[in-house]
Short mmCIF file of C-alpha atoms in Angstrom, two decimals:
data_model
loop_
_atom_site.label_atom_id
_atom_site.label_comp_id
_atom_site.label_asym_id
_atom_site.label_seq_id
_atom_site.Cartn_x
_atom_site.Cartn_y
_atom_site.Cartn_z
CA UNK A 1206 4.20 6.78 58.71
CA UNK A 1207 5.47 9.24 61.48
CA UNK A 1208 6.57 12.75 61.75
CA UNK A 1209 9.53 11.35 63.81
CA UNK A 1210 11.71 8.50 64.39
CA UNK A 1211 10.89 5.77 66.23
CA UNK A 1212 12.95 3.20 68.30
CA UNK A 1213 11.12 0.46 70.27
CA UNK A 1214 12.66 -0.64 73.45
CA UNK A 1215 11.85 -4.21 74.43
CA UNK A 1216 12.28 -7.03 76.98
CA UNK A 1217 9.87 -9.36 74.82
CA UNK A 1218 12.02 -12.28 73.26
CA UNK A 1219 9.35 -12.93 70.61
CA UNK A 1220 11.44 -11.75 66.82
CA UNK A 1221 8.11 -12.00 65.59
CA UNK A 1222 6.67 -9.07 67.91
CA UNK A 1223 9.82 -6.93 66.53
CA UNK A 1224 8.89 -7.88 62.72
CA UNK A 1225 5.72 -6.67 63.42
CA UNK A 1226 7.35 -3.40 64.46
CA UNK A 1227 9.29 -2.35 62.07
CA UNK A 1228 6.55 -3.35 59.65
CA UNK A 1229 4.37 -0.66 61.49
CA UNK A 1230 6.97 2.17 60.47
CA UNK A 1231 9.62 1.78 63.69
CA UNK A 1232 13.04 2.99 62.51
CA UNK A 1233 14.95 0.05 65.01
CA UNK A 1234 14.51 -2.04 68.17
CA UNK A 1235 16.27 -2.83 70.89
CA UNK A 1236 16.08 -5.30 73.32
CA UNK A 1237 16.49 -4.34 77.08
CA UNK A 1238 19.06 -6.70 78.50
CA UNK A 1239 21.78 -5.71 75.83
CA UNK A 1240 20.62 -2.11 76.11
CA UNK A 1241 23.75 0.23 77.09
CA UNK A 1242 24.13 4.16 76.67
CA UNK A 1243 26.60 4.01 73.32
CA UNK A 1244 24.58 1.29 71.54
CA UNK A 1245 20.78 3.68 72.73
CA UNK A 1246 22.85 6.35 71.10
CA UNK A 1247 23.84 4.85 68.26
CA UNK A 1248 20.76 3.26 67.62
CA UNK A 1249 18.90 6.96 68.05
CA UNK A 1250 21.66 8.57 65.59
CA UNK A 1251 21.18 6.18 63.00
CA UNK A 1252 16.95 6.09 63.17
CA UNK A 1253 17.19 9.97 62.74
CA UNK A 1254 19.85 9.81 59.66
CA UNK A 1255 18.39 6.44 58.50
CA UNK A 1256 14.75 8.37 58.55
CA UNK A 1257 15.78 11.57 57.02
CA UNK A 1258 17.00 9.69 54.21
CA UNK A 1259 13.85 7.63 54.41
CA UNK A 1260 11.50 10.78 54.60
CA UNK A 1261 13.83 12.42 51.68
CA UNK A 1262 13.15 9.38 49.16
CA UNK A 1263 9.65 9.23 49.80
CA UNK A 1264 9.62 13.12 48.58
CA UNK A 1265 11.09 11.83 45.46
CA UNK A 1266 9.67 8.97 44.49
CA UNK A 1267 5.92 11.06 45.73
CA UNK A 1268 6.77 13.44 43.12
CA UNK A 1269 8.00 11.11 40.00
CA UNK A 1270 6.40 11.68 37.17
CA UNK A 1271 6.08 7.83 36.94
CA UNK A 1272 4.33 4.82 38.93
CA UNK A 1273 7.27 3.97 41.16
CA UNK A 1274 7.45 0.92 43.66
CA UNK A 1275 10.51 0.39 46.04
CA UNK A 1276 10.72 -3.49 47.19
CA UNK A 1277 12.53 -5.45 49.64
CA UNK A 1278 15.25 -8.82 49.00
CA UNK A 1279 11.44 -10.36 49.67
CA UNK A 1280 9.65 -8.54 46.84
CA UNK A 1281 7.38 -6.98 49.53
CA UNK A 1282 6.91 -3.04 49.04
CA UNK A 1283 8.20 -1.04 51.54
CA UNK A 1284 7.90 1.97 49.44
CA UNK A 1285 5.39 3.35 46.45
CA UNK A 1286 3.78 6.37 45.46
CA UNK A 1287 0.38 7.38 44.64
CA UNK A 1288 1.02 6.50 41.01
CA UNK A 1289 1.38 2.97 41.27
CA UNK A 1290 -0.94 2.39 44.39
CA UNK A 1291 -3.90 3.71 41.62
CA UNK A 1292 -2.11 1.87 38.63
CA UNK A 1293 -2.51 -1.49 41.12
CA UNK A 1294 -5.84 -0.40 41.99
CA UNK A 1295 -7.06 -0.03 38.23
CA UNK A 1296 -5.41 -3.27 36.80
CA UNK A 1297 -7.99 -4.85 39.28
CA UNK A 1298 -10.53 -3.84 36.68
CA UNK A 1299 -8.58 -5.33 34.63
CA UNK A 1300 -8.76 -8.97 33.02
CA UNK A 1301 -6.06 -10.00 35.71
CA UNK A 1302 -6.78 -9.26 39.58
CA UNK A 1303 -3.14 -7.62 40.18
CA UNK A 1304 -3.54 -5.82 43.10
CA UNK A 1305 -0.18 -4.08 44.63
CA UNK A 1306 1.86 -7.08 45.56
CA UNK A 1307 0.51 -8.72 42.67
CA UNK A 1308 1.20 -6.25 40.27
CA UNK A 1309 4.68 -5.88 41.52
CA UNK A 1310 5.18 -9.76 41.26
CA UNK A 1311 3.44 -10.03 37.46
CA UNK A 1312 6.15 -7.36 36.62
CA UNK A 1313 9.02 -9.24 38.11
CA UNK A 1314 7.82 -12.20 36.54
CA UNK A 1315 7.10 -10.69 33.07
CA UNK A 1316 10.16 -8.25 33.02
CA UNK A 1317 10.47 -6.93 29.93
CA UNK A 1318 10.74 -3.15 28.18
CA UNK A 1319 6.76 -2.23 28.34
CA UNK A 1320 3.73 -3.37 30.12
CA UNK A 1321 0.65 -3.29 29.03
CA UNK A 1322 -2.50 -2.92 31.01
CA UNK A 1323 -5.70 -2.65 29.55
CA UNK A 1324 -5.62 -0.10 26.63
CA UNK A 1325 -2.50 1.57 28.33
CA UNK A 1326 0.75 0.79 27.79
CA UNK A 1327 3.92 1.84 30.08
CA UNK A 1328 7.51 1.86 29.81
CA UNK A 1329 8.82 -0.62 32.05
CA UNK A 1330 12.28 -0.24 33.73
CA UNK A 1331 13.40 -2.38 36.90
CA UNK A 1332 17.14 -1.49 38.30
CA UNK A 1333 18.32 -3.37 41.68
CA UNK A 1334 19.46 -1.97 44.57
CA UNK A 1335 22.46 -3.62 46.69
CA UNK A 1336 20.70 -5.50 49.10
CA UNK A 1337 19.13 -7.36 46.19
CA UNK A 1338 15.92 -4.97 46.77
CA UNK A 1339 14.59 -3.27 43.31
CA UNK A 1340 13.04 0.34 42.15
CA UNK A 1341 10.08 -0.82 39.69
CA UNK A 1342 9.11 2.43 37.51
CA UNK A 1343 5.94 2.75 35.01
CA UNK A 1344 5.80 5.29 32.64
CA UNK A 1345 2.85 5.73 30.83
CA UNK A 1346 3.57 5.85 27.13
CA UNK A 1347 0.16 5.30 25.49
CA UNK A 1348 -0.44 8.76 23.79
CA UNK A 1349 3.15 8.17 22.37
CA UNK A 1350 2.67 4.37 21.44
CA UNK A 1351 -0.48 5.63 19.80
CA UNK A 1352 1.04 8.67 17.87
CA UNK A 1353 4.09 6.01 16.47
CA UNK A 1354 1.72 3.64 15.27
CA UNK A 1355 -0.43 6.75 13.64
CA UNK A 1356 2.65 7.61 11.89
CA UNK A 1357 3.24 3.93 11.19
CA UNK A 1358 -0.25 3.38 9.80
CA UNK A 1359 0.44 7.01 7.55
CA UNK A 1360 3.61 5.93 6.43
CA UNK A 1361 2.47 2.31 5.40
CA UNK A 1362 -0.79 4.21 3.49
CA UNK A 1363 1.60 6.56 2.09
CA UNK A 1364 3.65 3.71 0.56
CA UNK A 1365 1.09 1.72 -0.18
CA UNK A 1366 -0.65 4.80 -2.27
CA UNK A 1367 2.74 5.24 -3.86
CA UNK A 1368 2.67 1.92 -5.24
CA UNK A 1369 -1.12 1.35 -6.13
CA UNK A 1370 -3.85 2.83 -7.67
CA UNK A 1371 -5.83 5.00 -5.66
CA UNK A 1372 -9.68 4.23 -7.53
CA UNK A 1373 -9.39 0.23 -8.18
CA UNK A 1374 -6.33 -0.46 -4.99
CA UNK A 1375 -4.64 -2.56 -8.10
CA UNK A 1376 -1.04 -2.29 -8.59
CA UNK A 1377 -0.04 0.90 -10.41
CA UNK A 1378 2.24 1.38 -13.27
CA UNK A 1379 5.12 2.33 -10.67
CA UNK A 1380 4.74 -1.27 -9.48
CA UNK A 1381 4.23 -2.56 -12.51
CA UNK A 1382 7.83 -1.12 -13.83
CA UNK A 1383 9.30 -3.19 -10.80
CA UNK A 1384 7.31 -6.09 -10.98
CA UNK A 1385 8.66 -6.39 -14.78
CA UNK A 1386 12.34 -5.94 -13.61
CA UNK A 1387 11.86 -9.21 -11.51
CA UNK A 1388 10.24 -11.10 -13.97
CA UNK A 1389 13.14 -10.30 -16.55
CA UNK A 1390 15.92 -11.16 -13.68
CA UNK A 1391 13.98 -14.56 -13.35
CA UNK A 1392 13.56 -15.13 -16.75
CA UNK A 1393 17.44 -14.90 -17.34
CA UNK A 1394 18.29 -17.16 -14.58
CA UNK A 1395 15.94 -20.03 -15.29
CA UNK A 1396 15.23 -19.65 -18.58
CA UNK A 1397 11.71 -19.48 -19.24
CA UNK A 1398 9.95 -16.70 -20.75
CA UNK A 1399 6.65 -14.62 -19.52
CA UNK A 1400 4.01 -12.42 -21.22
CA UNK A 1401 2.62 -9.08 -21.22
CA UNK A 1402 -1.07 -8.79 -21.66
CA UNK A 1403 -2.27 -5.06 -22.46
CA UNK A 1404 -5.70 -4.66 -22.02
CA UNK A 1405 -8.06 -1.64 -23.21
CA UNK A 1406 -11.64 -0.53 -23.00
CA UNK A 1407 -13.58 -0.44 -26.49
CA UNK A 1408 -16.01 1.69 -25.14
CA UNK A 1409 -15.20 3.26 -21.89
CA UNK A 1410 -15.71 7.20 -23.32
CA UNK A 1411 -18.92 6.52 -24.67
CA UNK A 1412 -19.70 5.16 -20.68
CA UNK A 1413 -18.72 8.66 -19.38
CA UNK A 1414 -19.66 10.49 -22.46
CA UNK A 1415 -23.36 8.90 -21.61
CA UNK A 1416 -23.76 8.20 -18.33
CA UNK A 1417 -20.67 10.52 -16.05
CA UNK A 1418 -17.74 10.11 -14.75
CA UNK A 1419 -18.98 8.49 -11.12
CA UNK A 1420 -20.63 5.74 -13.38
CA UNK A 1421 -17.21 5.27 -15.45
CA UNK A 1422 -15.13 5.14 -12.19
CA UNK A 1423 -17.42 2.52 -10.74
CA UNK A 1424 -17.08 0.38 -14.24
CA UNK A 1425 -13.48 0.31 -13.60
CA UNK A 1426 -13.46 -0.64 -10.57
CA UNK A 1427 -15.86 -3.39 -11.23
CA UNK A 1428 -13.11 -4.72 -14.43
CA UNK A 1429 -10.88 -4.41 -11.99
CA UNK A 1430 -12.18 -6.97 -9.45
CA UNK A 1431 -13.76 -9.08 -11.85
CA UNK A 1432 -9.89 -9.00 -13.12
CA UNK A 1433 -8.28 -9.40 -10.34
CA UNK A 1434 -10.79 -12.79 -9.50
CA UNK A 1435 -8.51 -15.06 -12.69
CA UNK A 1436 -5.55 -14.47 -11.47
CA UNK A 1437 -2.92 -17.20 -9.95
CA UNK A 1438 0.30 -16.69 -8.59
CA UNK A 1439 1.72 -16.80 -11.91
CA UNK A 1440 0.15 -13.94 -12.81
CA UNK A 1441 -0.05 -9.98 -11.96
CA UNK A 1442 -2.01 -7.21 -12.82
CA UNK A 1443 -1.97 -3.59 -12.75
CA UNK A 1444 -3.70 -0.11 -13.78
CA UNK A 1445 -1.36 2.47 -16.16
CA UNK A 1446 -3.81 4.61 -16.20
CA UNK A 1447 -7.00 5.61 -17.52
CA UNK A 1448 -9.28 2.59 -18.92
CA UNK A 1449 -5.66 0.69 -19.52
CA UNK A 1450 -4.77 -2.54 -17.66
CA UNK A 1451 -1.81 -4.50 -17.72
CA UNK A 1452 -1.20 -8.48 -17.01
CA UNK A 1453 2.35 -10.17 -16.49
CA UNK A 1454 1.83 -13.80 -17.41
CA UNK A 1455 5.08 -16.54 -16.75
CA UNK A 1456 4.87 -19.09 -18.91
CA UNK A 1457 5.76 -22.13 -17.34
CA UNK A 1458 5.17 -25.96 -17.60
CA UNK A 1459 2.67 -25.94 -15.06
CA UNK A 1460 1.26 -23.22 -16.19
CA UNK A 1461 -2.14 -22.52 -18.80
CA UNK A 1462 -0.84 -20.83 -21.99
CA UNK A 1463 -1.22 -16.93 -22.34
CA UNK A 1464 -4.10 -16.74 -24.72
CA UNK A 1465 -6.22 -19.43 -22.35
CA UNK A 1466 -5.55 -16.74 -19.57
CA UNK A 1467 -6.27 -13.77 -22.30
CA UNK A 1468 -9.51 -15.15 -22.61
CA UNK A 1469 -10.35 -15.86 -19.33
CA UNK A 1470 -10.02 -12.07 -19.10
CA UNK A 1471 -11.98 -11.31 -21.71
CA UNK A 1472 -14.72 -13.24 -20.45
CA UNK A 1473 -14.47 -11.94 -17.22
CA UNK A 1474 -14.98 -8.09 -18.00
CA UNK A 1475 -17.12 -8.52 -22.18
CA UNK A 1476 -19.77 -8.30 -19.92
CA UNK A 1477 -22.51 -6.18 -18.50
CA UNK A 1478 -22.24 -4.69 -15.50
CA UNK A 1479 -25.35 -2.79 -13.06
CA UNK A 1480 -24.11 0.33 -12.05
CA UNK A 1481 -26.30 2.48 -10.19
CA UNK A 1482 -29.34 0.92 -11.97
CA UNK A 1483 -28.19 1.47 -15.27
CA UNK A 1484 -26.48 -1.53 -17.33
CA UNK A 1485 -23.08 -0.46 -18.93
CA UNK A 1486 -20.65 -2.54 -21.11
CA UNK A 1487 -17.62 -1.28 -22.74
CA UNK A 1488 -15.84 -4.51 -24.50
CA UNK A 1489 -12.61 -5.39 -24.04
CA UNK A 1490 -9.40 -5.51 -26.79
CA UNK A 1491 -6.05 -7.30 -25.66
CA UNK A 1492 -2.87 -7.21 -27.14
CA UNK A 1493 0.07 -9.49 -26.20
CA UNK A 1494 3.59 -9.36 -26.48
CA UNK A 1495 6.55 -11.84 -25.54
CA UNK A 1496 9.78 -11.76 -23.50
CA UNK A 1497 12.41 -12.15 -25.26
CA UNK A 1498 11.03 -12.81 -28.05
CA UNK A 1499 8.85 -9.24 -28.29
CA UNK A 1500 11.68 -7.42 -26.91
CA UNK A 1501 13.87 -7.35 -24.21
CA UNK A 1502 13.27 -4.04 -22.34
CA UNK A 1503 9.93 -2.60 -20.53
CA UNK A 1504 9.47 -0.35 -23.47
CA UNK A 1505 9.46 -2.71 -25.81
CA UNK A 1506 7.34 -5.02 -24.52
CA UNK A 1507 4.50 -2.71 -24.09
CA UNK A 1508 5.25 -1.32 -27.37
CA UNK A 1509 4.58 -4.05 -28.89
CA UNK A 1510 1.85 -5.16 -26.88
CA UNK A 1511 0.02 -1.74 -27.46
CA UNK A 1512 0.72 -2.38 -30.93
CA UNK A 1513 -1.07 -5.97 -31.46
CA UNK A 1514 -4.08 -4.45 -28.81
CA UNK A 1515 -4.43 -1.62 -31.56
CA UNK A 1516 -4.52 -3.90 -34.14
CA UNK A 1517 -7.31 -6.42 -31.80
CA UNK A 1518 -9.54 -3.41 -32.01
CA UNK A 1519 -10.12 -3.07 -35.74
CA UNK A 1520 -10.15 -6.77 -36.19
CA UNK A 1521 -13.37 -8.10 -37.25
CA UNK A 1522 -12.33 -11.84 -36.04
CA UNK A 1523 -10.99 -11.45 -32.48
CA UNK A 1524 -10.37 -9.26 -29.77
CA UNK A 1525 -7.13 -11.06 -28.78
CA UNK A 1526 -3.97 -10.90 -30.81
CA UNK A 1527 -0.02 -11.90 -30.24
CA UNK A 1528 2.40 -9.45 -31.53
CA UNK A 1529 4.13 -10.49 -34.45
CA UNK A 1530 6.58 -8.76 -36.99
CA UNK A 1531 4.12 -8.14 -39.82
CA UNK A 1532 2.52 -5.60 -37.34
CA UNK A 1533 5.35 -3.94 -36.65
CA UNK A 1534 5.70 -3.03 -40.19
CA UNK A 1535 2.11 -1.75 -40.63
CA UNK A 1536 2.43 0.65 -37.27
CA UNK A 1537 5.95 1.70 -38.90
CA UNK A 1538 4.61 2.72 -42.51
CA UNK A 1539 1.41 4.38 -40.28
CA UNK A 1540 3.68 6.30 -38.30
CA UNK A 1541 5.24 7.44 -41.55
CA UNK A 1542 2.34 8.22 -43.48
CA UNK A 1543 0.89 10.33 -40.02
CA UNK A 1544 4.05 12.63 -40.21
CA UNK A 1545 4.12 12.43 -43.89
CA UNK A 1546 0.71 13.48 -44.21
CA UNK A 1547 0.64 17.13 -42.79
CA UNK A 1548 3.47 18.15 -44.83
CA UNK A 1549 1.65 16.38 -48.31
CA UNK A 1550 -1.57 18.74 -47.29
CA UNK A 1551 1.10 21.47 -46.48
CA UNK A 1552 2.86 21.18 -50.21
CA UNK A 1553 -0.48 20.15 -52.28
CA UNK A 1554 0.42 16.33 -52.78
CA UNK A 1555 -3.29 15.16 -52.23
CA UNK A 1556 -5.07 14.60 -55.24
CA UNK A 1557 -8.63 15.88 -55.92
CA UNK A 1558 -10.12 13.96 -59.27
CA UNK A 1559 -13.74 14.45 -59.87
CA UNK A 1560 -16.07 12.41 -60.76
CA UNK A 1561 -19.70 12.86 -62.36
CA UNK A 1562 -22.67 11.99 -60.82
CA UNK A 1563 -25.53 11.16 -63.37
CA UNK A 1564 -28.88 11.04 -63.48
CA UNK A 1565 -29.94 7.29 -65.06
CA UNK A 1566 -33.00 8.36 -66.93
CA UNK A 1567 -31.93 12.03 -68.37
CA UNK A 1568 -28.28 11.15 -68.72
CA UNK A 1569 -28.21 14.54 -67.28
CA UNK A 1570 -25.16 15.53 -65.15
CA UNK A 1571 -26.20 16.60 -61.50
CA UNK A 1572 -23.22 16.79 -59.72
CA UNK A 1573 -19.71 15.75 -58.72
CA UNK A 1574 -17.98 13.40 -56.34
CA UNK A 1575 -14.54 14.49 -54.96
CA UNK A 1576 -11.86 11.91 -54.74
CA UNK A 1577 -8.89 11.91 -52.91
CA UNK A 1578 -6.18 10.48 -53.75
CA UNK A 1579 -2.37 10.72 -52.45
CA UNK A 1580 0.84 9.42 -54.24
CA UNK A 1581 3.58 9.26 -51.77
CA UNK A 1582 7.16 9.04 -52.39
CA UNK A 1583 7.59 5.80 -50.79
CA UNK A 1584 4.32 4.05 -51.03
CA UNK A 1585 3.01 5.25 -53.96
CA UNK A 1586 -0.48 5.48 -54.74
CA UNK A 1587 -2.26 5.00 -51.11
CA UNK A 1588 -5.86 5.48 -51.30
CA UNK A 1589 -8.56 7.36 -48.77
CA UNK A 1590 -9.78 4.31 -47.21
CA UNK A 1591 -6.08 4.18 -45.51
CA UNK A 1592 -5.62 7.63 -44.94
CA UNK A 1593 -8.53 9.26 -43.72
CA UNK A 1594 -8.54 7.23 -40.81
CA UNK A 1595 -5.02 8.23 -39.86
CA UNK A 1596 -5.87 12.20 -40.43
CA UNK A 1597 -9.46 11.26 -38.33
CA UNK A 1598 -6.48 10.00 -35.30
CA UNK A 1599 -4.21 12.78 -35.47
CA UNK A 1600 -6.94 15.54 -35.77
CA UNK A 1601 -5.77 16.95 -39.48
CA UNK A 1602 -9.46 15.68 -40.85
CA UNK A 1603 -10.68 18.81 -40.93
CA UNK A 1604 -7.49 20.45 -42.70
CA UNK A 1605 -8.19 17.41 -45.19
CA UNK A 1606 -11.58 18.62 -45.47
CA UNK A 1607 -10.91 22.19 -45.98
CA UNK A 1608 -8.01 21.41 -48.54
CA UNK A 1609 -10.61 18.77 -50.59
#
């Protein structure tokens, strides 16, 4: 508090009245009966080297780039800079009245590696001196607090984007491939089997065909929730893609069967749904397949699945269908006759027999039909009725056309 040392002589007995000294910035006292020359000088030497040392230190800690606090063996301050005298005097705006010596005894209290104070955090470090006094520092780390948990946030959206669908926030097929990895580890070790439902809009391009895209997006994520509302924690469900969903089912004794849960998700979504004002419905076709049983890779599984959900969409009875092996020979001897049937246009192996058309009164001919017909080297005679359909799906109908 001064620009020079001072020493208070004395001939009062009172300690107190010497306390009170040296708390008002004194360097030493001395008393006047014990007063000789060698103890005055002494006592002078060490004020000026025990004040320069003072004076240097309060340079420092002035000029930290931190809130530092110097306190005695009594936790009273007998040093601070303007950094924490305005960090005590804001924390009294704060829920808790610190104030300096309170602040100071909250943080000896509440040691720990950061404090924080309001909306502001600060790096906490205490280190003790000899004489069992400590240096309290505060470092204000919010901006970098805030930046990590930024990049936190960004990595955890970044993750979570990586793993889910980005329109309906379901799991996508990334986390489906994992999910079904589990489910075959726990279906080794305990035994039990689980199903794989495989779910696909009837009518979802006629919805954006009619009404646009925004309207389509918003129908899926509508299936989506309304999907996502029957499920228990037997049961997942993601998006592969497009208008194509995907349900894990484990089959267990507490558990409903998979064609009860099937149709609790057909019900849920063979439905219409208010979009924008206008009413959209698109149906809903579901194949299922069966681990082990079905297969015993990922592959396989949805193979089979997409299989029985192909076969659910031309089936006049149901929507729903289990896989089973008789449909695994009518996709096989499809697959053949969609290869086969590009080379039999290619080579002239279709058929054309004509047949009159006759007028009933005159007898009179009028025209003729044209009749299609295709023996194949395996099959045999297979007529148009099975495979026009397959030239309409693999886009040779109007090479059949042309050819006919």
């Amino acid at each position: 508090q001064f620009e020079t040392p001072v020493v208070l002589l004395t001939g009062m007995g009172d300690k107190s009245v010497d306390h009170a000294a040296l708390e008002a910035g004194a360097s030493d006292y001395l008393s006047k009966e014990s007063i000789t020359p060698d103890v005055l000088d002494r006592a002078i030497r060490y004020a000026i080297a025990n004040f320069s040392r003072h004076r240097l230190m309060q340079t420092v800690v002035q000029n930290a780039n931190a809130a530092v606090a110097v306190i005695d063996q009594n936790q009273d301050v007998v040093l601070s800079n303007s950094g924490f005298k305005e960090l005590a005097q804001r924390t009294c705006d704060v829920s808790v009245e610190f104030g300096m010596e309170n602040l100071v005894q909250y943080i000896i209290e509440h040691e720990s590696d950061d404090l924080t104070i309001g909306e502001e955090v600060f790096d906490l470090n205490v280190s003790r001196l000899p004489d069992d006094g400590k240096v309290i520092m505060l470092y204000d780390v919010t901006e970098r607090v805030k930046a990590l948990e930024e990049r936190k946030e960004a990595q955890r959206r970044i993750s979570h984007l990586a793993m889910h669908d980005g329109l309906t926030e379901l799991p996508n097929r990334s986390s489906f491939n994992l999910k079904i990895e589990d489910e075959i580890t726990i279906a080794n070790s305990s035994g039990c089997s689980f199903d794989i439902l495989l779910l696909d809009l009837d009518r979802f391009k006629e919805v954006n065909d009619v009404f646009g895209h925004k309207v389509g997006d918003e129908l899926l994520i509508n299936v989506a929730n309304m999907l996502q509302g029957e499920l228990n924690e037997h049961q997942f469900l993601a998006r592969l893609g497009g208008d194509e969903f995907v349900a894990i089912h484990r089959n267990s004794a507490d558990n409903e069967n998979s064609i009860i849960f099937a149709n609790r998700l057909y019900n849920a979504i063979n439905r219409f749904f208010e979009i924008d004002d206008k009413v959209v419905s698109a149906g809903v076709s579901i194949g299922i397949s069966t681990y082990p049983d079905h297969g015993n890779s990922l592959e396989d599984l949805l193979s089979n699945a997409d299989v029985a959900m192909y076969r659910a969409k031309s089936n006049p009875t149901s929507r729903i269908l289990m896989f089973d092996e008789d449909m695994d020979e009518i996709v096989k001897r499809k697959r053949i006759l969609a290869h086969d049937l590009k080379y039999a246009l290619e080579q002239n192996e279709i058929e054309v027999h004509f047949q009159p058309q006759v007028l009933v009164k005159s007898r009179q001919i009028v025209g003729f039909e044209s009749l299609a017909r295709w023996k194949h080297p395996i099959y045999n005679n297979i007529g148009p009725s099975e495979f026009i359909p397959i030239a309409e799906e693999n886009g040779l109908i109007i090479q059949l056309g042309n050819y006919v």
